[in-house]
Tab-separated table of C-alpha atoms in Angstrom:
chain	number	residue	atom	x	y	z
A	6	MET	CA	-12.813	-12.488	-4.748
A	7	SER	CA	-9.967	-14.719	-2.370
A	8	GLU	CA	-11.537	-15.032	0.896
A	9	ASP	CA	-9.151	-11.957	1.953
A	10	GLN	CA	-11.140	-9.896	-0.302
A	11	VAL	CA	-13.935	-11.266	1.502
A	12	SER	CA	-12.710	-10.453	4.568
A	13	SER	CA	-12.611	-6.820	4.882
A	14	ARG	CA	-15.868	-6.423	3.292
A	15	LEU	CA	-17.528	-8.529	5.359
A	16	GLY	CA	-15.258	-5.584	7.975
A	17	ARG	CA	-16.879	-2.621	5.728
A	18	ARG	CA	-20.302	-4.449	6.131
A	19	GLY	CA	-20.566	-4.621	9.667
A	20	PHE	CA	-18.345	-0.765	10.507
A	21	LEU	CA	-21.347	0.103	13.391
A	22	GLY	CA	-20.416	-2.292	15.334
A	23	SER	CA	-16.810	-2.355	14.939
A	24	ALA	CA	-14.686	-2.138	17.618
A	25	ALA	CA	-16.814	-5.303	19.207
A	26	THR	CA	-17.302	-6.521	16.211
A	27	LEU	CA	-13.139	-6.983	15.154
A	28	GLY	CA	-12.389	-8.034	18.873
A	29	ALA	CA	-14.356	-10.939	18.499
A	30	VAL	CA	-12.821	-11.748	15.240
A	31	ALA	CA	-8.936	-10.719	16.139
A	32	GLY	CA	-9.079	-12.770	19.326
A	33	SER	CA	-10.047	-13.124	22.834
A	34	PRO	CA	-8.316	-10.049	24.419
A	35	ALA	CA	-7.606	-11.870	27.217
A	36	LEU	CA	-5.360	-14.439	24.715
A	37	LEU	CA	-4.324	-10.966	22.775
A	38	ALA	CA	-3.110	-9.196	25.899
A	39	ALA	CA	-0.756	-11.544	26.530
A	40	CYS	CA	0.951	-11.496	22.875
A	41	ALA	CA	1.083	-8.243	22.832
A	42	THR	CA	2.645	-7.573	26.105
A	43	GLY	CA	4.626	-11.255	25.441
A	44	GLY	CA	3.718	-13.212	28.812
A	45	GLY	CA	0.185	-12.451	30.287
A	46	GLY	CA	1.633	-9.625	32.773
A	47	THR	CA	-0.479	-7.160	34.625
A	48	PRO	CA	-2.134	-4.547	32.236
A	49	THR	CA	-0.510	-1.813	32.842
A	50	GLY	CA	-2.681	1.079	31.217
A	51	THR	CA	0.163	3.650	30.994
A	52	GLU	CA	0.458	6.399	29.306
A	53	ASN	CA	3.260	7.114	26.325
A	54	LYS	CA	5.152	10.394	26.785
A	55	PRO	CA	7.753	10.068	23.006
A	56	THR	CA	10.554	11.895	23.711
A	57	PRO	CA	11.874	14.404	20.768
A	58	ALA	CA	14.608	13.145	19.194
A	59	VAL	CA	15.699	16.852	18.381
A	60	SER	CA	13.743	20.277	19.288
A	61	GLU	CA	10.915	21.046	18.687
A	62	SER	CA	9.475	24.476	16.878
A	63	ALA	CA	6.154	25.681	15.348
A	64	ASP	CA	7.553	23.844	11.585
A	65	ASN	CA	8.512	20.051	13.382
A	66	PRO	CA	6.484	20.264	16.564
A	67	PHE	CA	6.895	16.166	18.032
A	68	GLY	CA	10.493	16.372	17.359
A	69	VAL	CA	11.134	13.770	14.639
A	70	ASP	CA	14.637	12.869	13.988
A	71	PRO	CA	14.994	13.891	9.688
A	72	LYS	CA	17.000	10.763	9.567
A	73	ALA	CA	14.663	8.008	11.385
A	74	PRO	CA	13.175	6.064	8.954
A	75	LEU	CA	9.645	5.376	9.309
A	76	ASP	CA	7.964	2.082	9.202
A	77	VAL	CA	3.539	2.147	7.768
A	78	VAL	CA	1.678	-1.083	7.317
A	79	ILE	CA	-1.423	0.068	5.862
A	80	PHE	CA	-4.562	-2.121	5.606
A	81	LYS	CA	-4.957	-2.643	1.415
A	82	GLY	CA	-8.678	-3.609	2.006
A	83	GLY	CA	-11.543	-1.705	-0.500
A	84	PHE	CA	-9.279	1.643	-0.557
A	85	SER	CA	-6.559	-0.219	-1.377
A	86	ASP	CA	-3.050	1.814	-0.108
A	87	GLU	CA	-2.362	3.713	-3.674
A	88	TYR	CA	-3.768	6.736	-1.060
A	89	ALA	CA	-0.781	5.579	1.328
A	90	LYS	CA	2.155	5.656	-0.660
A	91	TYR	CA	1.272	9.117	-1.833
A	92	HIS	CA	1.006	9.680	2.006
A	93	GLN	CA	4.662	8.603	2.316
A	94	THR	CA	5.868	11.441	-0.748
A	95	MET	CA	4.443	13.516	1.946
A	96	TYR	CA	6.225	13.102	4.257
A	97	LYS	CA	9.401	12.062	2.595
A	98	LYS	CA	9.169	15.356	0.431
A	99	ARG	CA	9.523	16.522	4.174
A	100	PHE	CA	11.972	14.509	5.464
A	101	PRO	CA	13.983	13.716	2.502
A	102	ASP	CA	17.380	11.534	4.895
A	103	ALA	CA	14.326	9.485	6.322
A	104	ALA	CA	13.830	6.151	3.838
A	105	VAL	CA	9.334	5.436	4.442
A	106	LYS	CA	9.423	1.233	4.294
A	107	HIS	CA	5.773	0.690	2.960
A	108	THR	CA	3.149	-2.739	3.773
A	109	GLY	CA	0.377	-3.318	1.996
A	110	THR	CA	-0.867	-6.098	3.492
A	111	GLN	CA	-4.938	-7.500	5.080
A	112	ASP	CA	-3.072	-9.859	7.280
A	113	ILE	CA	-2.924	-7.456	10.202
A	114	THR	CA	-3.671	-9.912	12.738
A	115	PRO	CA	-1.039	-12.303	11.841
A	116	GLN	CA	1.737	-10.093	10.345
A	117	LEU	CA	1.509	-7.344	13.578
A	118	GLN	CA	0.914	-9.314	16.904
A	119	PRO	CA	4.346	-11.556	16.789
A	120	ARG	CA	6.063	-8.056	16.454
A	121	PHE	CA	4.144	-6.747	19.198
A	122	VAL	CA	5.449	-9.786	20.110
A	123	GLN	CA	8.913	-9.194	20.320
A	124	GLY	CA	8.632	-5.513	21.042
A	125	SER	CA	9.494	-4.111	17.498
A	126	PRO	CA	6.189	-3.117	15.728
A	127	PRO	CA	5.584	-0.680	13.096
A	128	ASP	CA	5.987	3.158	14.032
A	129	VAL	CA	1.762	4.034	12.624
A	130	VAL	CA	-0.304	0.973	11.928
A	131	ASP	CA	-3.577	0.786	10.059
A	132	ASN	CA	-5.741	-1.724	12.619
A	133	SER	CA	-9.224	-2.541	10.006
A	134	GLY	CA	-10.171	-5.438	8.489
A	135	ALA	CA	-11.301	-7.695	9.422
A	136	GLN	CA	-7.947	-9.091	11.012
A	137	ALA	CA	-7.704	-6.273	12.631
A	138	LEU	CA	-5.637	-6.002	16.168
A	139	ASP	CA	-7.606	-5.055	19.721
A	140	THR	CA	-6.969	-2.033	19.904
A	141	THR	CA	-8.515	-1.977	23.895
A	142	THR	CA	-6.144	-4.934	24.586
A	143	LEU	CA	-2.992	-3.064	22.883
A	144	ALA	CA	-4.903	0.138	24.916
A	145	THR	CA	-5.155	-0.804	27.846
A	146	THR	CA	-1.875	-2.946	28.140
A	147	GLY	CA	0.441	-0.070	27.106
A	148	GLN	CA	1.035	-0.623	23.687
A	149	LEU	CA	-0.667	2.270	21.730
A	150	THR	CA	0.441	6.622	22.354
A	151	VAL	CA	-2.071	8.413	23.285
A	152	ILE	CA	-3.585	11.428	21.307
A	153	ASP	CA	-3.076	13.899	24.434
A	154	ASP	CA	-3.664	17.669	23.721
A	155	ARG	CA	0.744	17.444	22.270
A	156	PHE	CA	-0.631	16.076	19.174
A	157	LEU	CA	-4.320	17.870	18.867
A	158	ASP	CA	-3.343	21.722	19.956
A	159	ALA	CA	0.128	20.590	17.492
A	160	PRO	CA	-0.380	23.199	14.429
A	161	SER	CA	-2.763	21.963	11.066
A	162	LEU	CA	0.496	20.923	8.219
A	163	ASP	CA	-1.304	23.552	6.008
A	164	PHE	CA	-4.994	24.677	6.956
A	165	GLU	CA	-3.456	28.402	8.090
A	166	GLY	CA	-3.688	28.919	11.535
A	167	LYS	CA	-5.284	26.118	12.865
A	168	LYS	CA	-4.421	23.211	14.911
A	169	ILE	CA	-5.267	19.544	14.148
A	170	ARG	CA	-7.927	19.743	16.956
A	171	ASP	CA	-9.502	22.717	14.224
A	172	THR	CA	-9.205	20.690	11.005
A	173	LEU	CA	-11.731	17.579	12.962
A	174	VAL	CA	-15.375	17.061	12.287
A	175	ASP	CA	-17.617	16.180	15.123
A	176	GLY	CA	-17.541	12.989	16.841
A	177	ALA	CA	-13.905	12.303	15.070
A	178	LEU	CA	-12.168	10.874	17.885
A	179	ASP	CA	-15.595	9.071	19.579
A	180	GLN	CA	-14.021	5.436	17.738
A	181	LEU	CA	-10.769	5.286	19.403
A	182	THR	CA	-10.962	6.942	22.536
A	183	ILE	CA	-11.304	4.448	25.353
A	184	GLU	CA	-11.179	5.115	29.526
A	185	GLY	CA	-11.936	9.004	28.454
A	186	LYS	CA	-8.184	9.106	26.337
A	187	VAL	CA	-7.628	8.880	22.242
A	188	TYR	CA	-5.606	5.720	21.177
A	189	GLY	CA	-5.579	6.244	17.344
A	190	LEU	CA	-6.940	8.639	14.580
A	191	PRO	CA	-10.071	6.663	12.746
A	192	TYR	CA	-9.875	8.961	8.690
A	193	ALA	CA	-12.688	8.113	6.821
A	194	LEU	CA	-16.059	9.052	7.411
A	195	ASN	CA	-18.881	6.361	5.312
A	196	ILE	CA	-22.271	7.194	5.143
A	197	ASN	CA	-24.402	4.606	5.033
A	198	GLY	CA	-27.423	5.228	2.345
A	199	ILE	CA	-30.208	4.755	-1.412
A	200	TRP	CA	-27.367	4.779	-4.278
A	201	HIS	CA	-29.422	5.513	-7.871
A	202	ASN	CA	-27.267	6.309	-10.798
A	203	ALA	CA	-28.237	9.921	-11.731
A	204	ALA	CA	-27.575	9.617	-15.374
A	205	LEU	CA	-30.178	7.089	-15.372
A	206	PHE	CA	-33.144	8.930	-13.413
A	207	GLU	CA	-32.074	12.531	-15.209
A	208	LYS	CA	-33.072	10.857	-18.999
A	209	ASN	CA	-36.813	8.925	-17.129
A	210	GLY	CA	-37.514	13.008	-15.368
A	211	TRP	CA	-37.596	10.009	-11.729
A	212	GLU	CA	-36.380	11.277	-8.399
A	213	PRO	CA	-34.638	9.980	-5.535
A	214	ALA	CA	-37.983	8.525	-2.715
A	215	LYS	CA	-37.926	10.607	0.023
A	216	THR	CA	-41.434	9.440	1.910
A	217	TRP	CA	-42.116	5.890	1.171
A	218	ASP	CA	-44.854	6.508	-0.923
A	219	ASP	CA	-42.187	8.508	-2.945
A	220	LEU	CA	-40.827	5.380	-3.640
A	221	MET	CA	-44.073	2.984	-4.063
A	222	ALA	CA	-45.051	5.933	-6.968
A	223	LEU	CA	-41.110	4.809	-7.807
A	224	GLY	CA	-41.341	1.241	-7.955
A	225	VAL	CA	-44.950	1.840	-10.282
A	226	LYS	CA	-42.715	4.047	-13.300
A	227	THR	CA	-39.446	1.620	-12.853
A	228	LYS	CA	-41.367	-1.290	-13.735
A	229	ALA	CA	-43.494	-0.067	-16.366
A	230	ALA	CA	-39.974	0.880	-17.847
A	231	ASP	CA	-38.543	-2.854	-17.028
A	232	LEU	CA	-36.838	-2.472	-14.474
A	233	PRO	CA	-36.904	-3.276	-11.025
A	234	LEU	CA	-36.574	-1.118	-8.343
A	235	TRP	CA	-34.447	-2.668	-5.647
A	236	THR	CA	-32.048	-5.146	-4.881
A	237	TYR	CA	-29.668	-5.956	-2.526
A	238	GLN	CA	-27.057	-7.156	-1.112
A	239	GLY	CA	-28.966	-11.142	-1.181
A	240	GLN	CA	-26.598	-13.288	0.799
A	241	TYR	CA	-25.774	-9.948	3.329
A	242	PRO	CA	-29.442	-9.311	5.038
A	243	ASN	CA	-27.020	-6.976	6.688
A	244	TYR	CA	-27.033	-4.142	4.546
A	245	MET	CA	-30.452	-4.429	5.081
A	246	VAL	CA	-31.060	-4.523	8.866
A	247	THR	CA	-28.593	-0.751	8.242
A	248	VAL	CA	-31.698	0.767	6.362
A	249	PHE	CA	-34.786	-0.847	7.948
A	250	ALA	CA	-33.080	0.570	11.926
A	251	ALA	CA	-32.113	3.603	10.036
A	252	MET	CA	-35.481	3.820	9.004
A	253	VAL	CA	-36.987	2.109	12.712
A	254	THR	CA	-34.565	5.340	14.110
A	255	LYS	CA	-35.728	7.899	12.031
A	256	HIS	CA	-39.401	6.975	12.575
A	257	GLY	CA	-39.350	6.348	16.343
A	258	GLY	CA	-36.864	8.149	17.619
A	259	ASN	CA	-33.297	6.717	18.684
A	260	ASP	CA	-34.600	5.110	22.242
A	261	VAL	CA	-36.537	2.620	20.608
A	262	MET	CA	-33.070	1.225	18.326
A	263	LYS	CA	-32.071	2.166	22.469
A	264	ASN	CA	-34.787	-0.031	23.705
A	265	ILE	CA	-33.689	-3.474	21.387
A	266	ASP	CA	-29.991	-3.115	22.311
A	267	ASN	CA	-30.636	-3.207	25.713
A	268	LEU	CA	-32.843	-5.795	25.299
A	269	GLU	CA	-35.611	-4.268	26.442
A	270	ASP	CA	-38.970	-6.709	26.987
A	271	GLY	CA	-41.408	-6.547	23.658
A	272	ALA	CA	-39.086	-3.699	22.541
A	273	TRP	CA	-39.458	-5.415	18.558
A	274	SER	CA	-42.912	-4.865	18.917
A	275	GLN	CA	-42.954	-1.153	18.989
A	276	ASP	CA	-44.703	0.173	16.846
A	277	ALA	CA	-42.337	2.000	14.516
A	278	VAL	CA	-40.512	-1.843	14.304
A	279	LYS	CA	-44.014	-3.066	12.822
A	280	ALA	CA	-44.333	-0.445	10.876
A	281	VAL	CA	-40.953	0.038	8.610
A	282	ALA	CA	-41.477	-4.047	8.373
A	283	GLU	CA	-44.587	-3.661	6.778
A	284	ALA	CA	-43.231	-1.389	4.602
A	285	PHE	CA	-40.678	-4.373	4.045
A	286	PHE	CA	-43.204	-6.723	3.362
A	287	GLU	CA	-43.698	-4.129	1.151
A	288	LEU	CA	-41.530	-3.892	-1.312
A	289	LYS	CA	-41.784	-8.013	-1.610
A	290	SER	CA	-45.382	-7.937	-2.478
A	291	LYS	CA	-45.489	-5.079	-4.604
A	292	GLY	CA	-42.741	-7.317	-6.790
A	293	TYR	CA	-40.178	-4.678	-6.313
A	294	ILE	CA	-36.939	-6.095	-6.047
A	295	MET	CA	-34.915	-8.130	-8.456
A	296	ARG	CA	-35.442	-11.175	-8.628
A	297	GLY	CA	-32.579	-13.843	-8.064
A	298	THR	CA	-31.810	-11.277	-5.466
A	299	ALA	CA	-31.877	-13.520	-2.496
A	300	SER	CA	-29.191	-15.451	-4.099
A	301	LEU	CA	-26.525	-12.275	-5.331
A	302	THR	CA	-23.578	-12.000	-3.440
A	303	HIS	CA	-22.633	-8.375	-2.488
A	304	VAL	CA	-20.076	-7.753	-5.185
A	305	GLN	CA	-22.771	-9.743	-7.622
A	306	ALA	CA	-25.500	-7.497	-6.757
A	307	GLN	CA	-23.527	-4.774	-6.872
A	308	ALA	CA	-22.549	-5.457	-9.711
A	309	GLN	CA	-25.656	-5.906	-10.854
A	310	TRP	CA	-26.682	-2.350	-10.273
A	311	ALA	CA	-24.269	-0.919	-11.395
A	312	SER	CA	-25.165	-2.736	-15.527
A	313	GLY	CA	-28.412	-0.950	-15.120
A	314	LYS	CA	-30.415	-4.114	-13.669
A	315	ALA	CA	-31.603	-1.999	-11.036
A	316	ALA	CA	-32.513	1.262	-10.057
A	317	ILE	CA	-31.567	1.571	-6.363
A	318	ILE	CA	-28.842	-0.584	-4.046
A	319	PRO	CA	-28.226	0.150	-0.390
A	320	CYS	CA	-23.733	0.500	0.695
A	321	GLY	CA	-22.121	2.491	2.788
A	322	SER	CA	-19.201	4.501	0.328
A	323	TRP	CA	-17.115	2.104	-0.180
A	324	LEU	CA	-19.705	0.546	-3.553
A	325	LYS	CA	-18.127	2.839	-6.079
A	326	SER	CA	-14.221	2.356	-4.930
A	327	GLU	CA	-15.759	-1.425	-4.636
A	328	LEU	CA	-16.737	-1.622	-7.996
A	329	GLY	CA	-13.628	-0.036	-9.614
A	330	SER	CA	-13.656	-1.166	-13.064
A	331	GLN	CA	-17.745	-2.422	-13.251
A	332	LEU	CA	-18.459	0.998	-13.463
A	333	PRO	CA	-20.180	2.451	-16.967
A	334	ALA	CA	-17.750	5.622	-18.170
A	335	ASP	CA	-21.927	7.696	-18.204
A	336	PHE	CA	-22.566	6.381	-14.868
A	337	LYS	CA	-23.147	8.884	-11.962
A	338	MET	CA	-23.052	7.425	-8.891
A	339	ALA	CA	-25.393	8.964	-6.258
A	340	ILE	CA	-25.784	9.069	-2.382
A	341	THR	CA	-29.746	10.202	-0.192
A	342	PRO	CA	-30.902	8.558	2.707
A	343	THR	CA	-33.193	6.091	3.737
A	344	PRO	CA	-36.967	7.281	2.654
A	345	SER	CA	-39.507	8.525	5.988
A	346	LEU	CA	-41.986	6.045	6.594
A	347	ASP	CA	-44.612	9.046	6.764
A	348	ALA	CA	-44.840	12.448	7.874
A	349	GLY	CA	-45.279	11.846	11.439
A	350	ASP	CA	-41.592	10.406	11.593
A	351	LYS	CA	-38.953	11.322	14.576
A	352	LEU	CA	-36.240	12.718	12.251
A	353	GLY	CA	-35.914	14.322	9.135
A	354	TYR	CA	-35.179	12.651	6.235
A	355	GLU	CA	-32.411	13.374	6.373
A	356	ALA	CA	-30.907	12.163	9.341
A	357	ILE	CA	-28.210	9.641	7.724
A	358	PRO	CA	-25.931	6.173	9.149
A	359	TYR	CA	-22.604	7.749	9.418
A	360	GLY	CA	-19.449	6.777	11.371
A	361	THR	CA	-15.845	6.627	11.278
A	362	THR	CA	-13.652	3.856	10.377
A	363	GLU	CA	-9.957	2.906	9.261
A	364	SER	CA	-8.403	3.593	11.992
A	365	PHE	CA	-4.895	4.147	12.865
A	366	VAL	CA	-2.785	3.759	15.738
A	367	VAL	CA	1.063	4.848	16.464
A	368	PRO	CA	2.831	1.746	18.683
A	369	SER	CA	4.290	3.164	21.944
A	370	LYS	CA	7.194	1.107	21.276
A	371	GLY	CA	7.800	1.886	18.165
A	372	LYS	CA	11.693	3.407	16.780
A	373	ASN	CA	9.992	6.333	15.664
A	374	VAL	CA	7.423	7.390	17.455
A	375	ASN	CA	7.324	10.628	17.121
A	376	GLY	CA	7.308	10.222	13.151
A	377	GLY	CA	4.335	8.303	13.688
A	378	LEU	CA	2.479	11.416	15.315
A	379	GLU	CA	4.269	13.458	12.579
A	380	TYR	CA	2.810	11.258	10.106
A	381	LEU	CA	-0.833	11.047	11.815
A	382	ARG	CA	-0.621	14.907	11.263
A	383	THR	CA	0.463	14.727	7.582
A	384	MET	CA	-2.947	12.683	6.633
A	385	LEU	CA	-4.521	15.464	8.413
A	386	SER	CA	-3.872	17.692	5.851
A	387	LYS	CA	-6.413	19.431	2.742
A	388	GLU	CA	-3.725	17.401	0.747
A	389	ALA	CA	-3.706	13.877	2.393
A	390	ALA	CA	-6.864	14.156	2.675
A	391	GLN	CA	-8.328	15.414	-0.476
A	392	LYS	CA	-6.328	12.459	-2.425
A	393	PHE	CA	-7.745	10.119	-0.049
A	394	ALA	CA	-11.296	11.718	-1.291
A	395	GLU	CA	-9.668	11.321	-4.465
A	396	LEU	CA	-8.188	7.568	-4.217
A	397	THR	CA	-11.940	6.019	-2.346
A	398	TYR	CA	-14.341	8.033	-3.391
A	399	THR	CA	-14.504	8.441	0.720
A	400	LEU	CA	-15.302	11.762	2.657
A	401	THR	CA	-13.000	12.216	5.830
A	402	VAL	CA	-12.627	13.119	9.143
A	403	VAL	CA	-10.789	16.422	7.902
A	404	LYS	CA	-13.018	19.199	7.916
A	405	GLY	CA	-14.165	21.550	5.512
A	406	ALA	CA	-10.959	19.445	3.039
A	407	HIS	CA	-14.281	18.259	1.026
A	408	ASP	CA	-15.857	21.980	0.489
A	409	ASP	CA	-14.694	22.566	-3.121
A	410	GLN	CA	-13.584	18.922	-4.156
A	411	ASP	CA	-16.103	18.443	-7.466
A	412	VAL	CA	-14.130	15.163	-8.062
A	413	ASP	CA	-17.102	13.610	-9.256
A	414	THR	CA	-20.742	12.708	-8.207
A	415	VAL	CA	-20.479	10.357	-6.263
A	416	LEU	CA	-17.953	12.671	-3.385
A	417	LYS	CA	-20.081	15.614	-4.190
A	418	SER	CA	-23.328	14.024	-2.884
A	419	SER	CA	-21.722	11.921	-0.513
A	420	LEU	CA	-20.530	15.730	1.385
A	421	ASP	CA	-24.452	17.014	0.815
A	422	ALA	CA	-26.049	14.204	2.483
A	423	TYR	CA	-23.273	14.178	5.359
A	424	ASP	CA	-23.767	18.479	5.101
A	425	ALA	CA	-27.509	18.127	5.743
A	426	ALA	CA	-28.028	15.444	8.354
A	427	GLN	CA	-25.935	18.191	10.307
A	428	ALA	CA	-29.151	20.452	10.688
A	429	ALA	CA	-30.949	16.923	11.700
A	430	GLU	CA	-30.576	15.365	14.797
A	431	ARG	CA	-27.985	12.519	14.361
A	432	ILE	CA	-28.822	8.767	14.307
A	433	GLN	CA	-27.479	7.582	17.284
A	434	PRO	CA	-24.931	4.121	16.202
A	435	TRP	CA	-27.269	0.815	17.165
A	436	ARG	CA	-24.273	-1.737	19.049
A	437	TYR	CA	-26.632	-5.067	19.361
A	438	THR	CA	-24.968	-6.204	15.942
A	439	GLY	CA	-21.018	-6.214	17.811
A	440	TRP	CA	-22.840	-7.173	21.568
A	441	TYR	CA	-24.530	-10.091	20.508
A	442	VAL	CA	-23.420	-11.612	17.465
A	443	PRO	CA	-25.475	-14.678	17.583
A	444	MET	CA	-28.813	-11.942	17.768
A	445	LYS	CA	-28.080	-10.463	14.911
A	446	ASP	CA	-27.122	-13.246	12.613
A	447	ASP	CA	-30.376	-14.782	13.667
A	448	ILE	CA	-32.602	-11.053	12.687
A	449	GLU	CA	-30.095	-10.733	9.622
A	450	GLY	CA	-32.154	-14.261	8.696
A	451	ALA	CA	-35.327	-13.201	9.206
A	452	MET	CA	-34.348	-9.723	7.461
A	453	GLY	CA	-34.035	-12.359	4.153
A	454	GLN	CA	-36.696	-13.758	4.806
A	455	LEU	CA	-39.052	-11.073	5.768
A	456	LEU	CA	-37.558	-9.101	1.996
A	457	THR	CA	-37.380	-12.558	-0.889
A	458	GLY	CA	-38.682	-15.606	1.950
A	459	ASN	CA	-41.472	-16.500	3.197
A	460	LEU	CA	-41.444	-14.134	6.518
A	461	ASP	CA	-44.536	-11.352	6.739
A	462	ALA	CA	-43.286	-8.674	8.877
A	463	ASN	CA	-45.420	-9.877	12.183
A	464	GLY	CA	-43.437	-13.145	11.667
A	465	PHE	CA	-40.501	-11.166	11.284
A	466	VAL	CA	-41.546	-9.072	14.703
A	467	ALA	CA	-42.211	-12.085	16.337
A	468	ARG	CA	-38.755	-13.718	14.776
A	469	ALA	CA	-36.687	-11.128	16.195
A	470	GLN	CA	-37.933	-10.889	19.624
A	471	LYS	CA	-38.003	-14.277	19.995
A	472	VAL	CA	-34.632	-14.458	19.445
A	473	ALA	CA	-33.929	-11.248	21.368
A	474	ASP	CA	-35.344	-13.034	24.528
A	475	ARG	CA	-33.788	-16.142	23.820
A	476	VAL	CA	-30.138	-14.305	23.821
A	477	LYS	CA	-31.569	-11.915	27.375
A	478	LYS	CA	-32.270	-15.187	29.292
A	479	ASP	CA	-28.366	-16.474	28.613
A	480	PRO	CA	-26.490	-16.684	31.104
A	481	LYS	CA	-23.789	-16.950	29.645
A	482	ILE	CA	-24.035	-13.864	27.187
A	483	LYS	CA	-21.972	-10.885	29.173
A	484	LYS	CA	-25.134	-8.440	28.515
A	485	LEU	CA	-24.172	-4.675	27.653
A	486	SER	CA	-26.538	-1.038	27.645
A	487	ARG	CA	-26.582	2.361	26.618
């Protein structure tokens, strides 16, 4: 795996804290502001209202010049860019005289920052991955087109009688909403949960665990079958932090992780945190974690799981796309929520972390802004959304697009999990991973030690609290709250 490929996966692994994390990786806001504006001008926050090139109509609601070229740059990461090529084919069918330029790359900032400086950005950018541009800085310096009522009230391309706004799942645009304005389209709907091989489970009469007791009982059965219960992406314990935070939230309620984010005194000593830490220690003490897991990269651990060396693994929706040809043909991947700790959990078993990713923006200084908006409208059609899901095994923010799409077990189980979660109180995203990166790193290290090292539950809680206290007392670290 190349360094760039590693970077792309790192971006996905940290998706829950992506805004702050990506900003930190891409460069400081001040530096990007200077670069984006070509010399340190005062941020304007200008709202851009593109002028139609031709008369607007129901079929051409943004007044796109049918002959105007369209320049599209796609982040070529875990999802690759084949889906985008299909979307561009759709655009080309509607505007056959328009030349569409496609660029797939992982070097978003190195390639595009000079173009923003020169005032010649592309018309559409998939601003994603570890080298994404700082969206907040671009937005507040007037570099991005505002996604306003003109766009949201335009007719859907193929949901007959519906406006675009009617085809979006709740919260679809939240990630790119800055000071009340929307600056782009987050397209993919990622779900984080526990994956298993449904074919293997059916063969052995096993059921996915809905409670921790179920999980321990499943561990007995898999051990009897000489199969370790659990593996995880050992060198990246943040996968298990995601499981941990979800279980803590379900057990104690959303305020538990909110207290941790807000650096409240003793937040890591809350009962829900201790209880889940003790449960995680049980995984280790009972020998349910696959031997050698701690030394594995995410690719190696996932490959081991796909080859039948462990029963379950935590990951996001991108897992099948990342496994690629390593997945056996008879493997039936399926995702379920993290188990409830016990009957006292405040959130239902169905609660599962989910959120948007893959951020598409339309630069305001692009040569074909109306075409860029039309490209986003194309992406939000049922046909385009289904093609994205078919090629990436990941749902989109397009409401109802996947209800009748039964391509494989990944999409079906993802949709089932997402639909079931709508009936439960939502797990609110935790923020400290993006707000306080040093704290995130230290706690991930402690998580690794809890699962495969020499820390017990009390040791993990004490170490996490010590790190949080250090961050809270450091005057050089800006404190945030929610």
